[in-house]
Structure formats: C-alpha cells, structure tokens
Amino acid sequence: MSDCLFCKIIAGEIPSSKVYEDDLCYAFNDIAPQAPTHFLVIPKAHIGSVSEVNADNSAVVAHIFEVIAKLAKEQGMDSYRVVSNIGEQAGQSVFHLHFHVLSGRDMTWPPG
Ligand code: AMP
C-alpha cells in the first residue's frame, strides 16, 4: 500500500535497522523500544492486522513464527514475549500486520 509506513520501510523508502530479511518477511528494531530487545517482524505483503489473516495468506504467519523462533535462538533469548495489537483500543498504531518481539527485562501479566 502506497501510504503504509511499513510498506515504505520494506521498499527502503524509510530507513530501518534491519534484523533479518527473506522473501516473505522483514524484521527490524522498533524505533521506540519497550525492552532491551524489541524488534518487529512483518510480512512483505501488506496485511492490515491479524484480523485480515485468512486461508489465502496465513502461511506467511506460520513462516514469521518460524523466523521468530530462529532469531530468538540465535540471539540467546530464552524468555521473550510476542505481541500483535489489533485495532486502536488494543494499541495498534501502524496498520500493517506486525509481531513485536520483546526480551531482556521482567514483564508483567496481564499487560496494562
Ligand atoms: P503498534 O502500536 O502495535 O501498531 O506498533 C507499531 C510499532 O511501530 C511501535 O512500537 C512503534 O514504535 C514502531 N514504529 C513506528 N515507526 C517506526 C519506524 N519508522 N521504525 C521502526 N519502528 C517504528
């Protein structure tokens, strides 16, 4: 989508701190980290949020979770949180599917 911030990051039109990239997904450090490690993993194809995942596009979500597990192992993360906010009330501010990966500090549950 031409007006999507994360599509522009994937296209290289907006700079980002790359963590990982393959044909299907892109991972980069969050610009406002909420933990010592905080990166985002996004599909290269535009999907608005989890609420737009369906039988036609869900394979990329499985792939993203494989990538998250691989990156966590590589980075020695044995405890971490994966979050996806859906909708404004839940805290979604960028409407391109993304999974936050957070690690390196104590975390509370339930979240605020
Ligand atoms: P959410 O609020 O769940 O939609 O998450 C969006 C995330 O994108 C937030 O944690 C922001 O800090 C992050 N973010 C926004 N703009 C950028 C950017 N240019 N580069 C990296 N992360 C960003």
PDB file of C-alpha atoms and ligand atoms in Angstrom:
ATOM      1  CA  MET A   1       0.000   0.000   0.000  1.00  0.00           C
ATOM      2  CA  SER A   2       1.486   3.337  -1.042  1.00  0.00           C
ATOM      3  CA  ASP A   3       0.614   5.188   2.176  1.00  0.00           C
ATOM      4  CA  CYS A   4       1.646   2.416   4.581  1.00  0.00           C
ATOM      5  CA  LEU A   5       4.658   3.196   6.789  1.00  0.00           C
ATOM      6  CA  PHE A   6       5.822  -0.419   6.983  1.00  0.00           C
ATOM      7  CA  CYS A   7       5.408  -0.951   3.220  1.00  0.00           C
ATOM      8  CA  LYS A   8       7.711   2.068   2.803  1.00  0.00           C
ATOM      9  CA  ILE A   9      10.232   0.518   5.206  1.00  0.00           C
ATOM     10  CA  ILE A  10      10.163  -2.737   3.210  1.00  0.00           C
ATOM     11  CA  ALA A  11      10.670  -0.754  -0.010  1.00  0.00           C
ATOM     12  CA  GLY A  12      13.651   1.049   1.538  1.00  0.00           C
ATOM     13  CA  GLU A  13      11.929   4.431   1.226  1.00  0.00           C
ATOM     14  CA  ILE A  14      12.148   4.911   5.003  1.00  0.00           C
ATOM     15  CA  PRO A  15      15.321   3.789   6.817  1.00  0.00           C
ATOM     16  CA  SER A  16      15.198   0.998   9.388  1.00  0.00           C
ATOM     17  CA  SER A  17      17.578  -1.054  11.497  1.00  0.00           C
ATOM     18  CA  LYS A  18      17.336  -4.470   9.840  1.00  0.00           C
ATOM     19  CA  VAL A  19      17.461  -7.602  11.994  1.00  0.00           C
ATOM     20  CA  TYR A  20      16.506 -10.182   9.347  1.00  0.00           C
ATOM     21  CA  GLU A  21      15.042 -10.406   5.858  1.00  0.00           C
ATOM     22  CA  ASP A  22      13.899 -13.126   3.474  1.00  0.00           C
ATOM     23  CA  ASP A  23      11.475 -13.368   0.554  1.00  0.00           C
ATOM     24  CA  LEU A  24       8.406 -13.314   2.787  1.00  0.00           C
ATOM     25  CA  CYS A  25       9.181 -11.196   5.803  1.00  0.00           C
ATOM     26  CA  TYR A  26      11.280  -8.401   7.241  1.00  0.00           C
ATOM     27  CA  ALA A  27      12.423  -7.836  10.824  1.00  0.00           C
ATOM     28  CA  PHE A  28      13.737  -4.546  12.193  1.00  0.00           C
ATOM     29  CA  ASN A  29      14.336  -2.846  15.505  1.00  0.00           C
ATOM     30  CA  ASP A  30      11.462  -0.846  16.950  1.00  0.00           C
ATOM     31  CA  ILE A  31      12.168   2.895  16.835  1.00  0.00           C
ATOM     32  CA  ALA A  32      10.819   3.294  20.401  1.00  0.00           C
ATOM     33  CA  PRO A  33      11.974   0.119  22.176  1.00  0.00           C
ATOM     34  CA  GLN A  34       9.947  -1.033  25.170  1.00  0.00           C
ATOM     35  CA  ALA A  35      12.566  -3.585  26.269  1.00  0.00           C
ATOM     36  CA  PRO A  36      16.346  -4.053  25.819  1.00  0.00           C
ATOM     37  CA  THR A  37      15.470  -6.223  22.797  1.00  0.00           C
ATOM     38  CA  HIS A  38      12.441  -5.050  20.810  1.00  0.00           C
ATOM     39  CA  PHE A  39      12.100  -5.818  17.157  1.00  0.00           C
ATOM     40  CA  LEU A  40       9.158  -6.162  14.797  1.00  0.00           C
ATOM     41  CA  VAL A  41       8.585  -8.933  12.264  1.00  0.00           C
ATOM     42  CA  ILE A  42       6.300  -8.075   9.352  1.00  0.00           C
ATOM     43  CA  PRO A  43       5.119  -9.792   6.186  1.00  0.00           C
ATOM     44  CA  LYS A  44       6.356  -8.174   2.978  1.00  0.00           C
ATOM     45  CA  ALA A  45       2.877  -8.450   1.510  1.00  0.00           C
ATOM     46  CA  HIS A  46       0.513  -5.918   3.043  1.00  0.00           C
ATOM     47  CA  ILE A  47      -1.911  -7.397   5.576  1.00  0.00           C
ATOM     48  CA  GLY A  48      -3.669  -4.887   7.829  1.00  0.00           C
ATOM     49  CA  SER A  49      -3.618  -6.904  11.057  1.00  0.00           C
ATOM     50  CA  VAL A  50      -4.326 -10.357  12.478  1.00  0.00           C
ATOM     51  CA  SER A  51      -7.982  -9.697  11.698  1.00  0.00           C
ATOM     52  CA  GLU A  52      -7.149  -9.881   7.967  1.00  0.00           C
ATOM     53  CA  VAL A  53      -5.396 -13.266   8.203  1.00  0.00           C
ATOM     54  CA  ASN A  54      -7.228 -15.948   6.240  1.00  0.00           C
ATOM     55  CA  ALA A  55      -6.678 -19.248   4.419  1.00  0.00           C
ATOM     56  CA  ASP A  56      -5.080 -17.441   1.473  1.00  0.00           C
ATOM     57  CA  ASN A  57      -2.400 -15.585   3.452  1.00  0.00           C
ATOM     58  CA  SER A  58      -1.893 -17.482   6.724  1.00  0.00           C
ATOM     59  CA  ALA A  59       1.215 -19.357   5.511  1.00  0.00           C
ATOM     60  CA  VAL A  60       3.256 -16.196   5.989  1.00  0.00           C
ATOM     61  CA  VAL A  61       2.173 -16.040   9.626  1.00  0.00           C
ATOM     62  CA  ALA A  62       3.461 -19.580  10.227  1.00  0.00           C
ATOM     63  CA  HIS A  63       6.674 -18.586   8.484  1.00  0.00           C
ATOM     64  CA  ILE A  64       7.022 -15.486  10.674  1.00  0.00           C
ATOM     65  CA  PHE A  65       6.732 -17.620  13.806  1.00  0.00           C
ATOM     66  CA  GLU A  66       9.459 -19.930  12.493  1.00  0.00           C
ATOM     67  CA  VAL A  67      11.621 -16.848  11.925  1.00  0.00           C
ATOM     68  CA  ILE A  68      10.888 -15.530  15.421  1.00  0.00           C
ATOM     69  CA  ALA A  69      11.930 -18.867  16.958  1.00  0.00           C
ATOM     70  CA  LYS A  70      15.124 -18.908  14.864  1.00  0.00           C
ATOM     71  CA  LEU A  71      16.063 -15.310  15.729  1.00  0.00           C
ATOM     72  CA  ALA A  72      15.345 -15.904  19.417  1.00  0.00           C
ATOM     73  CA  LYS A  73      17.657 -18.925  19.433  1.00  0.00           C
ATOM     74  CA  GLU A  74      20.371 -17.050  17.544  1.00  0.00           C
ATOM     75  CA  GLN A  75      20.169 -14.121  19.952  1.00  0.00           C
ATOM     76  CA  GLY A  76      20.185 -16.376  23.016  1.00  0.00           C
ATOM     77  CA  MET A  77      16.732 -15.263  24.088  1.00  0.00           C
ATOM     78  CA  ASP A  78      15.295 -17.943  26.366  1.00  0.00           C
ATOM     79  CA  SER A  79      12.397 -15.814  27.620  1.00  0.00           C
ATOM     80  CA  TYR A  80      10.556 -13.340  25.475  1.00  0.00           C
ATOM     81  CA  ARG A  81       7.132 -12.008  24.558  1.00  0.00           C
ATOM     82  CA  VAL A  82       5.466 -11.895  21.123  1.00  0.00           C
ATOM     83  CA  VAL A  83       2.649  -9.375  20.778  1.00  0.00           C
ATOM     84  CA  SER A  84       0.376  -8.263  17.970  1.00  0.00           C
ATOM     85  CA  ASN A  85      -2.033  -5.404  18.655  1.00  0.00           C
ATOM     86  CA  ILE A  86      -5.258  -5.412  16.657  1.00  0.00           C
ATOM     87  CA  GLY A  87      -7.198  -2.170  16.460  1.00  0.00           C
ATOM     88  CA  GLU A  88      -6.703   1.195  18.121  1.00  0.00           C
ATOM     89  CA  GLN A  89      -8.149   0.231  21.504  1.00  0.00           C
ATOM     90  CA  ALA A  90      -5.600  -2.563  21.780  1.00  0.00           C
ATOM     91  CA  GLY A  91      -2.791  -0.163  20.877  1.00  0.00           C
ATOM     92  CA  GLN A  92      -2.316  -0.729  17.153  1.00  0.00           C
ATOM     93  CA  SER A  93      -0.816   2.398  15.599  1.00  0.00           C
ATOM     94  CA  VAL A  94       0.551   1.013  12.324  1.00  0.00           C
ATOM     95  CA  PHE A  95      -1.998  -0.858  10.238  1.00  0.00           C
ATOM     96  CA  HIS A  96       0.358  -3.375   8.629  1.00  0.00           C
ATOM     97  CA  LEU A  97       0.491  -6.744  10.423  1.00  0.00           C
ATOM     98  CA  HIS A  98       3.451  -6.891  12.797  1.00  0.00           C
ATOM     99  CA  PHE A  99       4.628  -9.019  15.658  1.00  0.00           C
ATOM    100  CA  HIS A 100       6.532  -7.279  18.437  1.00  0.00           C
ATOM    101  CA  VAL A 101       9.313  -9.432  19.910  1.00  0.00           C
ATOM    102  CA  LEU A 102      10.355  -8.158  23.339  1.00  0.00           C
ATOM    103  CA  SER A 103      13.000  -9.507  25.692  1.00  0.00           C
ATOM    104  CA  GLY A 104      15.598  -8.580  28.285  1.00  0.00           C
ATOM    105  CA  ARG A 105      13.526  -7.336  31.191  1.00  0.00           C
ATOM    106  CA  ASP A 106      10.911  -8.559  33.654  1.00  0.00           C
ATOM    107  CA  MET A 107       7.405  -8.279  32.222  1.00  0.00           C
ATOM    108  CA  THR A 108       4.072  -8.119  33.969  1.00  0.00           C
ATOM    109  CA  TRP A 109       0.910 -10.040  33.172  1.00  0.00           C
ATOM    110  CA  PRO A 110      -1.779  -9.036  32.446  1.00  0.00           C
ATOM    111  CA  PRO A 111      -0.489  -6.143  30.325  1.00  0.00           C
ATOM    112  CA  GLY A 112      -1.780  -2.657  31.105  1.00  0.00           C
TER     113      GLY A 112
HETATM  114  P1  AMP B   1       1.664  -0.917  17.220  1.00  0.00           P
HETATM  115  O1  AMP B   1       1.475   0.302  18.075  1.00  0.00           O
HETATM  116  O2  AMP B   1       1.398  -2.214  17.885  1.00  0.00           O
HETATM  117  O3  AMP B   1       0.942  -0.749  15.900  1.00  0.00           O
HETATM  118  O4  AMP B   1       3.218  -0.972  16.902  1.00  0.00           O
HETATM  119  C1  AMP B   1       3.819  -0.127  15.981  1.00  0.00           C
HETATM  120  C2  AMP B   1       5.259  -0.020  16.375  1.00  0.00           C
HETATM  121  O5  AMP B   1       5.962   0.547  15.287  1.00  0.00           O
HETATM  122  C3  AMP B   1       5.519   0.875  17.587  1.00  0.00           C
HETATM  123  O6  AMP B   1       6.135   0.102  18.619  1.00  0.00           O
HETATM  124  C4  AMP B   1       6.431   1.969  17.044  1.00  0.00           C
HETATM  125  O7  AMP B   1       7.424   2.354  17.955  1.00  0.00           O
HETATM  126  C5  AMP B   1       7.017   1.289  15.824  1.00  0.00           C
HETATM  127  N1  AMP B   1       7.467   2.196  14.772  1.00  0.00           N
HETATM  128  C6  AMP B   1       6.797   3.258  14.262  1.00  0.00           C
HETATM  129  N2  AMP B   1       7.527   3.836  13.283  1.00  0.00           N
HETATM  130  C7  AMP B   1       8.679   3.110  13.186  1.00  0.00           C
HETATM  131  C8  AMP B   1       9.831   3.214  12.374  1.00  0.00           C
HETATM  132  N3  AMP B   1       9.977   4.170  11.435  1.00  0.00           N
HETATM  133  N4  AMP B   1      10.823   2.315  12.545  1.00  0.00           N
HETATM  134  C9  AMP B   1      10.702   1.345  13.481  1.00  0.00           C
HETATM  135  N5  AMP B   1       9.630   1.199  14.269  1.00  0.00           N
HETATM  136  C10 AMP B   1       8.638   2.062  14.139  1.00  0.00           C
END
